[in-house]
Structures are given as structure tokens and as C-alpha cells.
Amino acid sequence: MSLKFFGTDGIRGLYGGETLNDEIAFRAGKAAVRAARELQNVVAPKVVVGRDTRESGEKLLQAFAKGVSLEGGTVVDLGVAPTPCVAFAARQSDAALACSITASHNPACDNGIKFFEGTGVKPSEALEQALDDFVGEATLDGMADAGSVRLEEGTALRQQYSDAVASHFPAGMLEGKRVALDCANGAMFEIAPKVFKALGAHITVVGDAPDGSNINANVGSEHPESMAAMYTDAEYDLGFAFDGDGDRLVVFDKSGEPIDGEAVLAILAIAAKNAGTLHEDTLVTTVQSNLGLDAALRERGIKVERTDVGDKHIARLMLKEGYTLGGEESGHLVYGDFAVTGDGLVSALAVSEIEVRGGVENVYSAYPKSSKALRVADKPPFESCPEITACINRLTEELGEEGRLLVRYSGTEPKIRLLVEARTATVVAASMEVLQTAVEKDLDLV
């Protein structure tokens, strides 16, 4: 694909800058309607929109809605809503598309527009390319003259999400449990405490007072020190920190220490297998996850399937093969029996249910690893690089199931990325040295 406006997960950048501003949002609104019309044959499409708590969110919403309206579509406004709520609302409504106005864990000065198909999944490559093309082709005609746009009320859909999450777990499941929540002053600030209370938890919350400029500011998934401060004042059975848009989660144990993301994946996969809900005894993760995850799960009869980085790739494979659990070490977790995108709230409650039923046991131990990013003059295909190809084949055979390596070009920078994992640090260091030597023979490093 050749994308000009879209990055790894929608359009994102400094609000008011070249990559994201009201004009781009307006053009994105036009592009959404055109995509629905030309790719789905929907004449007057509805687009569900939710946003996080950034001050710029309302401005981007209005600009986006003007673009939608001028092209003959309608915006259903969820208000402040987590990204998984937006995906859920798309599935529950007759929307052709949906989008979340958010920059996730980025600081308040940034923002973004993250699209979903009407089924709640992130865009296919074909749809993403079409949207990107249409944004580039859209004009600003009508933007200056358009007044405020009437938005269709979407509060009921937001409530449906809260109710659906709560009803997905046993009533009163958390009675007597003490839970610490860090909502990052973001999109989960109302919904997460409400659902935890509905299930009986005694909660203490930080990051629940957004003011438009404090999202992710020293709170949330990127700041474990906030949770550590909470644990100095009280004891908790579990703690959870969300990112700004609520699609990602960091789990904390009884001592207030963060649990490694791959350890959380192992905990959830083992519990699902024991409950008979892990389809084909398979967990889906990405090429970034440590091989220690495979080793821990292999001993318990669980297979690991890997995809490219990003929860959208995880969700696509899960939908294709019917798998029920996937995730990545960064905290994106996907539950196939409830959602088709990362959902921090459902993930938190799934971990909570395991704790209630007998306790969270960490069986994961990371393998030693080494990674490097080397700047290159160009990026020839690996088939034309005999030293690299031979080295990859030889190391792959030598490492076997006891290690792995990953060699790929960066998608956004003139770099080649190298990753080696093995049971011992000695093997890792030796393998990386051999691999880097092969790269230096085939490529011009700068």
C-alpha cells in the first residue's frame, strides 16, 4: 500500500500541524461517505463517532461531521467514549463506518482519527487505501460556509456497551474485592468505574478528572508510578491502568508491580483452555512477543500463532480462523467472543474473574533477547541478499524451538531491524554478532 495520510493506526499527529488539523478532519469526513457509497453502495451512510477527552476532540468532531454532512451522510455522536465502545456501537447500529477521535497514549497536544468498518473491525487494507486516497482527493469546498451540524444522539449506544460488558461476567463477581483503577484522564474515566462498581468491586480511582489537557499526563498505562503511589496508601487485590482511549491495559499485582504483558496473555490463555473456551487451544499474538510465551504455553498444550504487529492483524486472523483470544505485549487484548478489537475494560474484568476463581498465577519467564535497528542506504529485497538469507536459514536451523530471530525493514524509516531470542544470553549475543556481520556484507550501512 502507498498511504499518505494514514499511519499504523489511522491518521495521527500534532493537532493543528500538517498531519492533523480541522481541514484534514473535514476531508476525512467527506472521504468516509465516499468510501461507504462507492465500496458499500450505501447512499446516505451513518458514521458512528466517539472521542477521548482532549480539548481538540470537539473541534475535530465538528470538522469531520461537516464533511460527512456535506456529502449526504449523518454522524452518530457517542460523546466521550473508549475506542472499544466505538467499535461495539458500530456493530450494534446500522452505521456504514465508525471512527474514534483519539491519539491513544500520546500527550494531549496530539490527536487522531481511527476508523472502523461497520462490523467493528479495523479497516481492511483495501478500505484503508481507499480512505487515504479519498482524503487526498477531497476538496475544502463548503467548509467555510457550513454552520454547526446536527449530530444524531448516540448516548444509548454508549450505555449498551457498558451494560454488555457488565453482563458478560457473573453478577456480583467482584463483591468484596478491592480494585485500584487509573483511567488516564481519558475515555474510560466514567465507564470503567461504573462497570466495576456494578459488579460489586470496592474501587479507588485516579485519572478520572479530565480537563481537556491532562489526558495521559503522569497517569495511565504509560505511568506505572501513579499506581505505585496508590498502593502506598492502601492494599488492593488488583490494579488496572488504561491508556487514553481505553483499548489497552496494564495489569498490576497485589504488591502494585506491573505484570508483563506477555505474562497476562499466558494467564488468560491458560484460564481459557481450562474453561474449554480457547478455540483449537490457540493464542494469537504478534512477531514482537517473546519466545518465552511460546515455551510457557507449549508445556500446557497451547499453541501460539503470530501476526504482524498491531491488534488489527490479530483480529483479522482471529476472525478468519475462529480463534477466541489474542493480544500483544503492549496490552492490546482481543476477545473473540465479545469484541473484534482491543478492549482494556473487558481485559481487566477477565483478569479479575481469574483472580476471583482462584488467583492469578504467573507462569511466564522471558527469554533473553537482543534487538538492533541499523540505518541503511537502501532496502533491497532479502532474496537478493545472499549473506543475509544464508545466515537467517543457518541460525533458524541452529536455534530450532529454543530461539528465534526476526529480520525486517522498518516501514517508516531507512532501517533494518534485527531481533534474536534464545534460552541463554550467550547464544543471543553470538547469534546477533553473526547476523549483524551478514547484514554489513550485503547492505550499505549509514
CSV table of C-alpha atoms in Angstrom, one decimal:
chain,number,residue,atom,x,y,z
A,1,MET,CA,0.0,0.0,0.0
A,2,SER,CA,1.0,3.6,-0.5
A,3,LEU,CA,-0.5,5.7,2.2
A,4,LYS,CA,-0.1,9.5,2.6
A,5,PHE,CA,-2.4,10.4,5.5
A,6,PHE,CA,-2.8,7.1,7.4
A,7,GLY,CA,-0.1,5.7,9.7
A,8,THR,CA,-0.1,2.4,11.5
A,9,ASP,CA,-3.5,3.0,13.1
A,10,GLY,CA,-5.4,5.8,11.3
A,11,ILE,CA,-4.5,9.5,11.0
A,12,ARG,CA,-2.5,10.9,13.9
A,13,GLY,CA,-0.3,13.8,14.7
A,14,LEU,CA,0.1,17.1,16.5
A,15,TYR,CA,-3.2,18.9,16.4
A,16,GLY,CA,-3.0,21.9,14.1
A,17,GLY,CA,0.1,20.5,12.4
A,18,GLU,CA,0.5,19.3,8.8
A,19,THR,CA,-0.6,15.7,9.5
A,20,LEU,CA,-3.8,16.5,11.6
A,21,ASN,CA,-5.9,19.6,11.6
A,22,ASP,CA,-9.6,20.6,11.1
A,23,GLU,CA,-9.2,20.7,7.3
A,24,ILE,CA,-7.9,17.1,7.2
A,25,ALA,CA,-10.7,16.1,9.5
A,26,PHE,CA,-13.2,17.7,7.2
A,27,ARG,CA,-11.7,15.9,4.2
A,28,ALA,CA,-11.8,12.7,6.2
A,29,GLY,CA,-15.5,13.1,6.8
A,30,LYS,CA,-16.0,13.5,3.1
A,31,ALA,CA,-13.8,10.5,2.4
A,32,ALA,CA,-15.8,8.3,4.8
A,33,VAL,CA,-19.1,9.0,3.0
A,34,ARG,CA,-17.5,8.5,-0.4
A,35,ALA,CA,-16.0,5.2,0.7
A,36,ALA,CA,-19.3,4.0,2.1
A,37,ARG,CA,-21.0,5.0,-1.1
A,38,GLU,CA,-18.5,3.5,-3.6
A,39,LEU,CA,-17.4,0.4,-1.7
A,40,GLN,CA,-20.6,-0.5,0.1
A,41,ASN,CA,-23.3,1.1,-2.1
A,42,VAL,CA,-24.7,3.0,0.9
A,43,VAL,CA,-26.4,6.1,-0.4
A,44,ALA,CA,-26.8,8.1,2.8
A,45,PRO,CA,-24.4,6.4,5.3
A,46,LYS,CA,-24.3,6.8,9.0
A,47,VAL,CA,-20.9,7.2,10.7
A,48,VAL,CA,-20.6,6.5,14.4
A,49,VAL,CA,-18.1,8.8,16.2
A,50,GLY,CA,-16.6,8.7,19.7
A,51,ARG,CA,-13.8,10.7,21.1
A,52,ASP,CA,-11.4,10.8,24.0
A,53,THR,CA,-11.1,13.8,26.4
A,54,ARG,CA,-8.7,16.0,24.5
A,55,GLU,CA,-9.8,19.6,24.1
A,56,SER,CA,-9.2,19.3,20.3
A,57,GLY,CA,-11.6,16.4,20.1
A,58,GLU,CA,-14.8,18.5,19.8
A,59,LYS,CA,-13.2,20.7,17.1
A,60,LEU,CA,-12.2,17.7,15.1
A,61,LEU,CA,-15.6,16.2,15.5
A,62,GLN,CA,-17.3,19.3,14.2
A,63,ALA,CA,-15.0,19.5,11.2
A,64,PHE,CA,-15.4,15.8,10.5
A,65,ALA,CA,-19.2,16.0,10.8
A,66,LYS,CA,-19.3,18.9,8.4
A,67,GLY,CA,-17.5,16.8,5.8
A,68,VAL,CA,-19.9,13.9,6.4
A,69,SER,CA,-23.0,16.1,6.2
A,70,LEU,CA,-22.0,17.9,3.0
A,71,GLU,CA,-21.6,14.6,1.3
A,72,GLY,CA,-25.0,13.4,2.4
A,73,GLY,CA,-24.2,11.3,5.5
A,74,THR,CA,-25.0,11.5,9.2
A,75,VAL,CA,-22.8,11.4,12.2
A,76,VAL,CA,-24.0,9.5,15.3
A,77,ASP,CA,-22.2,11.1,18.3
A,78,LEU,CA,-21.3,8.9,21.2
A,79,GLY,CA,-19.6,11.8,23.0
A,80,VAL,CA,-16.6,10.8,25.1
A,81,ALA,CA,-16.3,7.0,24.6
A,82,PRO,CA,-13.5,4.5,24.6
A,83,THR,CA,-12.3,3.1,21.3
A,84,PRO,CA,-13.8,-0.4,22.0
A,85,CYS,CA,-17.1,1.3,22.7
A,86,VAL,CA,-17.0,2.9,19.3
A,87,ALA,CA,-16.3,-0.5,17.6
A,88,PHE,CA,-19.1,-2.0,19.7
A,89,ALA,CA,-21.5,0.8,18.7
A,90,ALA,CA,-20.7,0.2,15.0
A,91,ARG,CA,-21.8,-3.4,15.3
A,92,GLN,CA,-24.9,-2.6,17.2
A,93,SER,CA,-26.1,0.1,14.8
A,94,ASP,CA,-26.7,0.4,11.1
A,95,ALA,CA,-23.6,2.5,10.6
A,96,ALA,CA,-21.5,2.0,7.5
A,97,LEU,CA,-18.3,3.1,9.2
A,98,ALA,CA,-17.2,4.4,12.6
A,99,CYS,CA,-14.3,6.4,13.9
A,100,SER,CA,-12.6,7.2,17.2
A,101,ILE,CA,-11.1,10.7,17.5
A,102,THR,CA,-8.1,9.9,19.7
A,103,ALA,CA,-4.3,9.8,19.9
A,104,SER,CA,-4.4,6.9,22.4
A,105,HIS,CA,-1.5,7.1,24.9
A,106,ASN,CA,0.0,10.2,23.2
A,107,PRO,CA,0.1,13.6,25.0
A,108,ALA,CA,-2.9,16.0,24.9
A,109,CYS,CA,-1.3,18.1,22.1
A,110,ASP,CA,-1.8,15.2,19.7
A,111,ASN,CA,-5.0,13.7,18.3
A,112,GLY,CA,-6.1,11.3,15.6
A,113,ILE,CA,-8.9,9.7,13.6
A,114,LYS,CA,-9.0,6.0,13.8
A,115,PHE,CA,-11.5,4.2,11.5
A,116,PHE,CA,-13.6,1.0,11.9
A,117,GLU,CA,-15.8,-0.8,9.4
A,118,GLY,CA,-19.5,-1.2,10.2
A,119,THR,CA,-18.7,-4.6,11.6
A,120,GLY,CA,-16.5,-3.1,14.3
A,121,VAL,CA,-13.2,-4.3,12.8
A,122,LYS,CA,-10.4,-2.0,11.8
A,123,PRO,CA,-10.3,-1.3,8.1
A,124,SER,CA,-9.1,-3.8,5.6
A,125,GLU,CA,-6.1,-2.8,3.6
A,126,ALA,CA,-8.4,-2.1,0.6
A,127,LEU,CA,-10.7,0.2,2.6
A,128,GLU,CA,-7.7,2.0,4.3
A,129,GLN,CA,-6.1,2.7,0.9
A,130,ALA,CA,-9.4,4.0,-0.5
A,131,LEU,CA,-10.0,6.2,2.5
A,132,ASP,CA,-6.4,7.6,2.2
A,133,ASP,CA,-6.9,8.2,-1.5
A,134,PHE,CA,-10.3,9.9,-0.9
A,135,VAL,CA,-8.9,12.2,1.8
A,136,GLY,CA,-6.2,13.3,-0.7
A,137,GLU,CA,-8.8,13.9,-3.4
A,138,ALA,CA,-11.4,15.7,-1.2
A,139,THR,CA,-11.6,19.5,-1.5
A,140,LEU,CA,-12.4,22.1,1.2
A,141,ASP,CA,-15.4,23.3,-0.8
A,142,GLY,CA,-18.2,24.2,1.6
A,143,MET,CA,-16.2,24.0,4.8
A,144,ALA,CA,-16.1,27.8,5.4
A,145,ASP,CA,-19.9,28.2,4.7
A,146,ALA,CA,-21.1,25.2,6.7
A,147,GLY,CA,-22.6,26.1,10.0
A,148,SER,CA,-22.9,23.8,13.0
A,149,VAL,CA,-24.0,20.3,12.0
A,150,ARG,CA,-26.8,18.4,13.7
A,151,LEU,CA,-25.5,15.2,15.2
A,152,GLU,CA,-27.6,12.2,15.9
A,153,GLU,CA,-27.6,11.3,19.6
A,154,GLY,CA,-25.6,8.2,20.4
A,155,THR,CA,-25.7,8.1,24.2
A,156,ALA,CA,-27.9,5.0,24.2
A,157,LEU,CA,-25.2,3.1,22.3
A,158,ARG,CA,-22.6,4.0,24.9
A,159,GLN,CA,-24.9,2.7,27.6
A,160,GLN,CA,-25.4,-0.5,25.7
A,161,TYR,CA,-21.7,-1.0,25.7
A,162,SER,CA,-21.5,-0.6,29.5
A,163,ASP,CA,-24.4,-3.0,30.0
A,164,ALA,CA,-23.0,-5.6,27.6
A,165,VAL,CA,-19.6,-5.6,29.3
A,166,ALA,CA,-21.1,-5.9,32.8
A,167,SER,CA,-23.5,-8.7,31.7
A,168,HIS,CA,-20.6,-10.6,30.0
A,169,PHE,CA,-19.4,-11.5,33.6
A,170,PRO,CA,-21.1,-13.1,36.6
A,171,ALA,CA,-23.3,-10.8,38.5
A,172,GLY,CA,-21.6,-9.6,41.8
A,173,MET,CA,-18.4,-11.2,40.6
A,174,LEU,CA,-16.2,-8.6,42.5
A,175,GLU,CA,-18.1,-8.4,45.8
A,176,GLY,CA,-15.6,-7.7,48.5
A,177,LYS,CA,-12.7,-7.2,46.1
A,178,ARG,CA,-10.6,-4.1,46.3
A,179,VAL,CA,-9.6,-2.7,42.9
A,180,ALA,CA,-7.4,0.3,42.0
A,181,LEU,CA,-8.2,2.0,38.7
A,182,ASP,CA,-6.1,4.5,36.7
A,183,CYS,CA,-8.3,5.9,33.9
A,184,ALA,CA,-5.6,8.2,32.4
A,185,ASN,CA,-8.0,11.2,32.5
A,186,GLY,CA,-9.1,9.6,29.3
A,187,ALA,CA,-12.1,7.9,27.6
A,188,MET,CA,-12.5,5.3,30.3
A,189,PHE,CA,-13.0,7.8,33.1
A,190,GLU,CA,-16.7,7.3,33.5
A,191,ILE,CA,-17.4,3.8,32.1
A,192,ALA,CA,-14.7,1.7,33.8
A,193,PRO,CA,-15.5,2.8,37.4
A,194,LYS,CA,-19.2,2.4,36.7
A,195,VAL,CA,-18.9,-1.2,35.4
A,196,PHE,CA,-16.5,-2.2,38.2
A,197,LYS,CA,-19.0,-0.9,40.8
A,198,ALA,CA,-21.9,-2.7,39.1
A,199,LEU,CA,-20.0,-5.9,39.5
A,200,GLY,CA,-19.5,-5.2,43.3
A,201,ALA,CA,-15.9,-4.0,43.5
A,202,HIS,CA,-14.7,-1.5,46.1
A,203,ILE,CA,-12.7,0.8,43.9
A,204,THR,CA,-10.3,3.7,44.2
A,205,VAL,CA,-9.8,5.7,41.1
A,206,VAL,CA,-7.2,8.2,39.8
A,207,GLY,CA,-7.1,9.8,36.4
A,208,ASP,CA,-10.9,10.4,36.4
A,209,ALA,CA,-10.9,14.2,36.2
A,210,PRO,CA,-10.2,15.1,32.6
A,211,ASP,CA,-9.9,18.8,31.8
A,212,GLY,CA,-9.1,18.6,28.1
A,213,SER,CA,-5.3,19.0,28.6
A,214,ASN,CA,-4.4,16.3,31.2
A,215,ILE,CA,-5.0,13.1,29.4
A,216,ASN,CA,-2.1,10.7,30.0
A,217,ALA,CA,-0.3,13.4,32.0
A,218,ASN,CA,1.6,11.4,34.6
A,219,VAL,CA,-1.3,8.9,34.8
A,220,GLY,CA,-2.5,5.9,32.8
A,221,SER,CA,-0.8,2.9,31.2
A,222,GLU,CA,2.4,4.8,30.4
A,223,HIS,CA,2.9,5.9,34.1
A,224,PRO,CA,3.1,2.9,36.5
A,225,GLU,CA,4.3,5.3,39.2
A,226,SER,CA,0.7,6.5,39.5
A,227,MET,CA,-0.5,3.1,40.5
A,228,ALA,CA,2.6,2.6,42.8
A,229,ALA,CA,1.5,5.8,44.7
A,230,MET,CA,-2.0,4.4,45.2
A,231,TYR,CA,-0.6,1.1,46.6
A,232,THR,CA,1.4,3.0,49.2
A,233,ASP,CA,-1.8,4.3,50.7
A,234,ALA,CA,-3.9,1.1,50.7
A,235,GLU,CA,-3.9,-2.6,49.7
A,236,TYR,CA,-5.7,-3.9,46.6
A,237,ASP,CA,-6.5,-7.3,45.2
A,238,LEU,CA,-5.8,-6.0,41.7
A,239,GLY,CA,-5.0,-2.8,39.9
A,240,PHE,CA,-5.5,-1.7,36.3
A,241,ALA,CA,-4.3,1.3,34.3
A,242,PHE,CA,-5.9,2.2,30.9
A,243,ASP,CA,-4.4,4.2,28.1
A,244,GLY,CA,-6.1,7.4,26.9
A,245,ASP,CA,-8.6,5.7,24.6
A,246,GLY,CA,-9.2,2.5,26.6
A,247,ASP,CA,-8.2,-0.1,24.1
A,248,ARG,CA,-5.0,-1.0,26.0
A,249,LEU,CA,-4.4,-2.2,29.6
A,250,VAL,CA,-1.6,-2.6,32.1
A,251,VAL,CA,-2.3,-5.1,35.0
A,252,PHE,CA,-0.8,-4.7,38.5
A,253,ASP,CA,-0.4,-7.4,41.1
A,254,LYS,CA,-1.2,-7.3,44.8
A,255,SER,CA,2.1,-5.5,45.5
A,256,GLY,CA,1.5,-2.8,43.0
A,257,GLU,CA,4.0,-4.1,40.4
A,258,PRO,CA,3.1,-4.2,36.7
A,259,ILE,CA,2.6,-7.7,35.3
A,260,ASP,CA,4.4,-8.2,32.0
A,261,GLY,CA,2.1,-8.0,29.0
A,262,GLU,CA,3.1,-11.5,27.8
A,263,ALA,CA,2.5,-12.9,31.3
A,264,VAL,CA,-1.0,-11.5,31.2
A,265,LEU,CA,-1.5,-13.2,27.8
A,266,ALA,CA,-0.3,-16.5,29.3
A,267,ILE,CA,-2.6,-16.2,32.3
A,268,LEU,CA,-5.6,-15.5,30.1
A,269,ALA,CA,-4.8,-18.3,27.6
A,270,ILE,CA,-4.3,-20.9,30.3
A,271,ALA,CA,-7.6,-19.9,32.0
A,272,ALA,CA,-9.4,-20.1,28.7
A,273,LYS,CA,-8.0,-23.5,27.9
A,274,ASN,CA,-9.0,-24.8,31.3
A,275,ALA,CA,-12.5,-23.4,30.8
A,276,GLY,CA,-12.8,-25.0,27.4
A,277,THR,CA,-13.2,-21.7,25.6
A,278,LEU,CA,-9.8,-21.4,23.8
A,279,HIS,CA,-10.6,-22.4,20.2
A,280,GLU,CA,-8.2,-25.0,19.0
A,281,ASP,CA,-6.1,-24.3,22.1
A,282,THR,CA,-4.5,-21.4,20.2
A,283,LEU,CA,-3.4,-17.9,21.3
A,284,VAL,CA,-2.8,-15.3,18.6
A,285,THR,CA,-0.1,-12.8,19.2
A,286,THR,CA,2.5,-10.8,17.1
A,287,VAL,CA,6.0,-11.3,16.0
A,288,GLN,CA,7.1,-8.9,18.8
A,289,SER,CA,6.1,-11.3,21.6
A,290,ASN,CA,8.9,-13.0,23.4
A,291,LEU,CA,9.5,-16.7,22.8
A,292,GLY,CA,9.2,-17.3,26.5
A,293,LEU,CA,5.4,-17.0,25.9
A,294,ASP,CA,5.5,-19.9,23.5
A,295,ALA,CA,7.6,-22.0,25.9
A,296,ALA,CA,5.3,-21.4,28.8
A,297,LEU,CA,2.2,-22.3,26.8
A,298,ARG,CA,3.6,-25.2,25.0
A,299,GLU,CA,4.0,-27.0,28.3
A,300,ARG,CA,0.3,-26.7,28.8
A,301,GLY,CA,-0.8,-27.8,25.4
A,302,ILE,CA,-1.4,-24.3,23.9
A,303,LYS,CA,-0.2,-23.3,20.5
A,304,VAL,CA,0.8,-19.7,19.5
A,305,GLU,CA,0.0,-18.1,16.2
A,306,ARG,CA,1.9,-14.9,15.2
A,307,THR,CA,0.9,-12.0,13.0
A,308,ASP,CA,2.4,-8.6,12.1
A,309,VAL,CA,2.5,-6.0,14.8
A,310,GLY,CA,-0.9,-4.4,15.6
A,311,ASP,CA,-4.1,-5.6,17.1
A,312,LYS,CA,-5.8,-5.2,13.7
A,313,HIS,CA,-3.7,-8.1,12.3
A,314,ILE,CA,-4.5,-10.1,15.4
A,315,ALA,CA,-8.2,-9.5,15.0
A,316,ARG,CA,-8.1,-10.4,11.3
A,317,LEU,CA,-6.5,-13.8,11.9
A,318,MET,CA,-8.9,-14.5,14.8
A,319,LEU,CA,-11.9,-13.7,12.6
A,320,LYS,CA,-10.6,-15.8,9.7
A,321,GLU,CA,-9.8,-18.9,11.8
A,322,GLY,CA,-12.4,-18.5,14.6
A,323,TYR,CA,-9.8,-18.1,17.4
A,324,THR,CA,-11.1,-16.7,20.6
A,325,LEU,CA,-8.2,-15.0,22.3
A,326,GLY,CA,-5.4,-12.8,21.0
A,327,GLY,CA,-3.2,-9.9,22.1
A,328,GLU,CA,0.2,-8.2,22.1
A,329,GLU,CA,2.7,-7.5,24.8
A,330,SER,CA,1.8,-3.8,24.7
A,331,GLY,CA,-1.5,-4.5,26.4
A,332,HIS,CA,-3.9,-4.8,23.5
A,333,LEU,CA,-6.1,-7.8,24.2
A,334,VAL,CA,-8.8,-9.1,21.9
A,335,TYR,CA,-11.7,-11.4,23.0
A,336,GLY,CA,-13.3,-13.1,20.0
A,337,ASP,CA,-16.5,-14.0,22.0
A,338,PHE,CA,-17.1,-10.3,22.8
A,339,ALA,CA,-15.1,-7.9,20.6
A,340,VAL,CA,-13.1,-7.7,17.4
A,341,THR,CA,-10.7,-5.0,18.6
A,342,GLY,CA,-8.6,-4.4,21.7
A,343,ASP,CA,-10.7,-3.7,24.8
A,344,GLY,CA,-9.0,-2.7,28.0
A,345,LEU,CA,-12.1,-2.9,30.2
A,346,VAL,CA,-13.1,-6.4,29.1
A,347,SER,CA,-9.5,-7.4,29.6
A,348,ALA,CA,-9.4,-6.0,33.1
A,349,LEU,CA,-12.6,-7.9,34.0
A,350,ALA,CA,-11.3,-11.1,32.5
A,351,VAL,CA,-8.2,-10.9,34.7
A,352,SER,CA,-10.4,-10.1,37.7
A,353,GLU,CA,-12.5,-13.2,37.1
A,354,ILE,CA,-9.4,-15.3,37.1
A,355,GLU,CA,-8.4,-13.7,40.4
A,356,VAL,CA,-11.9,-14.4,41.9
A,357,ARG,CA,-11.9,-18.0,40.8
A,358,GLY,CA,-8.6,-18.9,42.3
A,359,GLY,CA,-5.9,-16.4,41.8
A,360,VAL,CA,-3.6,-15.1,39.1
A,361,GLU,CA,-0.6,-17.3,38.7
A,362,ASN,CA,2.3,-16.1,36.6
A,363,VAL,CA,4.0,-18.9,34.7
A,364,TYR,CA,5.8,-16.8,32.1
A,365,SER,CA,9.5,-16.3,32.0
A,366,ALA,CA,11.0,-14.1,29.2
A,367,TYR,CA,13.8,-15.5,27.1
A,368,PRO,CA,16.9,-13.3,26.8
A,369,LYS,CA,16.8,-11.1,23.7
A,370,SER,CA,18.7,-8.5,21.7
A,371,SER,CA,17.5,-6.1,19.2
A,372,LYS,CA,19.1,-3.6,16.9
A,373,ALA,CA,18.0,-1.0,14.3
A,374,LEU,CA,20.7,-0.3,11.7
A,375,ARG,CA,20.3,2.6,9.3
A,376,VAL,CA,20.7,1.5,5.7
A,377,ALA,CA,21.2,3.4,2.4
A,378,ASP,CA,18.5,1.3,0.6
A,379,LYS,CA,16.2,-1.7,1.2
A,380,PRO,CA,16.8,-4.4,-1.4
A,381,PRO,CA,14.7,-7.5,-1.1
A,382,PHE,CA,16.2,-10.2,1.0
A,383,GLU,CA,16.1,-12.6,-1.9
A,384,SER,CA,18.9,-10.5,-3.4
A,385,CYS,CA,21.0,-10.6,-0.2
A,386,PRO,CA,22.8,-13.9,-0.2
A,387,GLU,CA,24.7,-13.4,3.1
A,388,ILE,CA,21.6,-12.4,5.0
A,389,THR,CA,19.5,-15.2,3.5
A,390,ALA,CA,22.1,-17.8,4.3
A,391,CYS,CA,22.6,-16.5,7.8
A,392,ILE,CA,18.9,-16.5,8.6
A,393,ASN,CA,18.5,-20.1,7.3
A,394,ARG,CA,21.5,-21.3,9.3
A,395,LEU,CA,20.5,-19.6,12.6
A,396,THR,CA,16.9,-20.7,12.3
A,397,GLU,CA,18.0,-24.3,12.0
A,398,GLU,CA,20.5,-24.0,14.8
A,399,LEU,CA,18.1,-22.3,17.2
A,400,GLY,CA,15.2,-24.6,16.5
A,401,GLU,CA,12.4,-24.3,19.1
A,402,GLU,CA,15.0,-22.9,21.6
A,403,GLY,CA,15.2,-19.5,20.0
A,404,ARG,CA,14.1,-17.3,17.1
A,405,LEU,CA,15.2,-14.4,15.0
A,406,LEU,CA,13.3,-11.6,13.2
A,407,VAL,CA,14.8,-9.6,10.4
A,408,ARG,CA,12.7,-6.9,8.7
A,409,TYR,CA,12.9,-3.5,7.2
A,410,SER,CA,11.2,-0.6,9.0
A,411,GLY,CA,8.1,0.5,7.3
A,412,THR,CA,8.7,4.2,8.1
A,413,GLU,CA,12.4,4.7,8.4
A,414,PRO,CA,15.6,3.7,6.4
A,415,LYS,CA,16.4,1.0,8.8
A,416,ILE,CA,16.7,-2.8,9.1
A,417,ARG,CA,15.5,-4.2,12.4
A,418,LEU,CA,17.2,-7.3,13.9
A,419,LEU,CA,15.8,-9.4,16.8
A,420,VAL,CA,17.3,-12.5,18.4
A,421,GLU,CA,15.9,-14.5,21.2
A,422,ALA,CA,17.2,-17.7,22.8
A,423,ARG,CA,17.3,-19.6,26.1
A,424,THR,CA,20.7,-18.1,27.1
A,425,ALA,CA,22.2,-14.7,26.8
A,426,THR,CA,25.4,-16.2,25.4
A,427,VAL,CA,23.6,-17.7,22.4
A,428,VAL,CA,21.7,-14.5,21.8
A,429,ALA,CA,24.9,-12.4,21.7
A,430,ALA,CA,26.7,-14.8,19.4
A,431,SER,CA,23.8,-15.1,17.1
A,432,MET,CA,23.3,-11.3,16.9
A,433,GLU,CA,27.0,-10.8,16.1
A,434,VAL,CA,26.8,-13.3,13.2
A,435,LEU,CA,23.6,-11.8,11.9
A,436,GLN,CA,24.9,-8.2,12.0
A,437,THR,CA,28.1,-9.3,10.1
A,438,ALA,CA,25.9,-10.8,7.4
A,439,VAL,CA,23.9,-7.5,7.2
A,440,GLU,CA,27.1,-5.5,6.9
A,441,LYS,CA,28.2,-7.7,3.9
A,442,ASP,CA,25.0,-7.3,1.9
A,443,LEU,CA,23.9,-3.8,2.8
A,444,ASP,CA,25.4,-0.3,2.9
A,445,LEU,CA,25.0,1.0,6.4
A,446,VAL,CA,25.0,4.7,7.0
